[in-house]
Amino acid sequence: MATITTLETFTAKNHPTISVELSKLTNRKGENLYLVSFLDAMHNQEVTLGRYRSITKANESFDLHMKAAEWGELYA
């Protein structure tokens, strides 16, 4: 059975209904896949922005999307 663990969540101060999330998906074989997602609470939407096998690449994407959310440039 696959499990998803939230590693980090960022909520924009200027846009409190918008957040970016970094999660780890572990499949039944024990392989890890890292997900970067955009969450819009106002419109009840979740969009996967990227899937990565490397935590380094996932962190880079998370940081980039975190800045975009803070600037108000990330929309569903």
PDB file of C-alpha atoms in Angstrom:
ATOM      1  CA  MET A   1       0.000   0.000   0.000  1.00  0.00           C
ATOM      2  CA  ALA A   2       1.271   3.487  -0.865  1.00  0.00           C
ATOM      3  CA  THR A   3       1.622   6.179   1.789  1.00  0.00           C
ATOM      4  CA  ILE A   4       1.809   9.945   1.410  1.00  0.00           C
ATOM      5  CA  THR A   5       3.616  12.054   4.001  1.00  0.00           C
ATOM      6  CA  THR A   6       3.570  15.862   4.006  1.00  0.00           C
ATOM      7  CA  LEU A   7       7.133  17.122   4.426  1.00  0.00           C
ATOM      8  CA  GLU A   8       6.582  20.880   4.201  1.00  0.00           C
ATOM      9  CA  THR A   9       3.710  23.321   3.699  1.00  0.00           C
ATOM     10  CA  PHE A  10       3.912  27.008   2.879  1.00  0.00           C
ATOM     11  CA  THR A  11       0.942  29.396   3.137  1.00  0.00           C
ATOM     12  CA  ALA A  12       1.292  32.807   1.534  1.00  0.00           C
ATOM     13  CA  LYS A  13       0.876  35.705   3.977  1.00  0.00           C
ATOM     14  CA  ASN A  14      -0.701  37.969   1.363  1.00  0.00           C
ATOM     15  CA  HIS A  15      -2.919  35.169   0.043  1.00  0.00           C
ATOM     16  CA  PRO A  16      -3.922  32.995   3.042  1.00  0.00           C
ATOM     17  CA  THR A  17      -6.099  30.663   0.955  1.00  0.00           C
ATOM     18  CA  ILE A  18      -3.152  29.669  -1.250  1.00  0.00           C
ATOM     19  CA  SER A  19      -0.518  27.170  -0.167  1.00  0.00           C
ATOM     20  CA  VAL A  20       2.224  25.025  -1.651  1.00  0.00           C
ATOM     21  CA  GLU A  21       2.948  21.567  -0.284  1.00  0.00           C
ATOM     22  CA  LEU A  22       5.904  19.176  -0.567  1.00  0.00           C
ATOM     23  CA  SER A  23       4.990  15.529   0.019  1.00  0.00           C
ATOM     24  CA  LYS A  24       6.683  12.149  -0.145  1.00  0.00           C
ATOM     25  CA  LEU A  25       4.866   9.236  -1.765  1.00  0.00           C
ATOM     26  CA  THR A  26       6.247   5.804  -0.832  1.00  0.00           C
ATOM     27  CA  ASN A  27       4.945   2.889  -2.857  1.00  0.00           C
ATOM     28  CA  ARG A  28       4.656  -0.699  -1.621  1.00  0.00           C
ATOM     29  CA  LYS A  29       8.124  -1.491  -3.016  1.00  0.00           C
ATOM     30  CA  GLY A  30       9.616   1.237  -0.794  1.00  0.00           C
ATOM     31  CA  GLU A  31      10.421   3.593  -3.670  1.00  0.00           C
ATOM     32  CA  ASN A  32      10.004   7.319  -2.997  1.00  0.00           C
ATOM     33  CA  LEU A  33       8.458   9.934  -5.248  1.00  0.00           C
ATOM     34  CA  TYR A  34       8.308  13.588  -4.180  1.00  0.00           C
ATOM     35  CA  LEU A  35       5.282  15.722  -5.080  1.00  0.00           C
ATOM     36  CA  VAL A  36       4.952  19.505  -5.186  1.00  0.00           C
ATOM     37  CA  SER A  37       1.312  20.611  -5.067  1.00  0.00           C
ATOM     38  CA  PHE A  38      -0.631  23.852  -5.179  1.00  0.00           C
ATOM     39  CA  LEU A  39      -3.655  24.133  -2.890  1.00  0.00           C
ATOM     40  CA  ASP A  40      -6.369  26.757  -3.307  1.00  0.00           C
ATOM     41  CA  ALA A  41      -8.737  26.635  -0.324  1.00  0.00           C
ATOM     42  CA  MET A  42     -11.062  29.304  -1.723  1.00  0.00           C
ATOM     43  CA  HIS A  43     -11.872  27.261  -4.834  1.00  0.00           C
ATOM     44  CA  ASN A  44     -11.297  23.857  -3.187  1.00  0.00           C
ATOM     45  CA  GLN A  45      -8.650  22.860  -5.746  1.00  0.00           C
ATOM     46  CA  GLU A  46      -5.422  20.889  -5.596  1.00  0.00           C
ATOM     47  CA  VAL A  47      -3.013  20.760  -8.524  1.00  0.00           C
ATOM     48  CA  THR A  48       0.149  18.660  -8.707  1.00  0.00           C
ATOM     49  CA  LEU A  49       2.867  20.961 -10.035  1.00  0.00           C
ATOM     50  CA  GLY A  50       5.589  18.351 -10.293  1.00  0.00           C
ATOM     51  CA  ARG A  51       6.693  14.809  -9.490  1.00  0.00           C
ATOM     52  CA  TYR A  52      10.354  14.153  -8.711  1.00  0.00           C
ATOM     53  CA  ARG A  53      12.531  11.175  -7.828  1.00  0.00           C
ATOM     54  CA  SER A  54      15.123  13.479  -6.239  1.00  0.00           C
ATOM     55  CA  ILE A  55      14.437  15.389  -3.007  1.00  0.00           C
ATOM     56  CA  THR A  56      16.890  18.055  -4.212  1.00  0.00           C
ATOM     57  CA  LYS A  57      14.890  18.747  -7.390  1.00  0.00           C
ATOM     58  CA  ALA A  58      11.643  18.661  -5.400  1.00  0.00           C
ATOM     59  CA  ASN A  59      13.008  21.228  -2.923  1.00  0.00           C
ATOM     60  CA  GLU A  60      14.080  23.517  -5.784  1.00  0.00           C
ATOM     61  CA  SER A  61      10.591  23.330  -7.275  1.00  0.00           C
ATOM     62  CA  PHE A  62       8.977  23.865  -3.868  1.00  0.00           C
ATOM     63  CA  ASP A  63      11.092  27.001  -3.272  1.00  0.00           C
ATOM     64  CA  LEU A  64      10.253  28.403  -6.708  1.00  0.00           C
ATOM     65  CA  HIS A  65       6.504  27.816  -6.309  1.00  0.00           C
ATOM     66  CA  MET A  66       6.602  29.113  -2.741  1.00  0.00           C
ATOM     67  CA  LYS A  67       7.955  32.452  -4.043  1.00  0.00           C
ATOM     68  CA  ALA A  68       5.347  32.526  -6.806  1.00  0.00           C
ATOM     69  CA  ALA A  69       2.573  31.960  -4.241  1.00  0.00           C
ATOM     70  CA  GLU A  70       3.930  34.743  -2.018  1.00  0.00           C
ATOM     71  CA  TRP A  71       4.014  37.146  -4.975  1.00  0.00           C
ATOM     72  CA  GLY A  72       0.462  36.169  -5.954  1.00  0.00           C
ATOM     73  CA  GLU A  73       1.590  34.717  -9.272  1.00  0.00           C
ATOM     74  CA  LEU A  74       0.339  31.174  -8.672  1.00  0.00           C
ATOM     75  CA  TYR A  75      -3.257  30.457  -9.614  1.00  0.00           C
ATOM     76  CA  ALA A  76      -5.338  27.327 -10.167  1.00  0.00           C
TER      77      ALA A  76
END
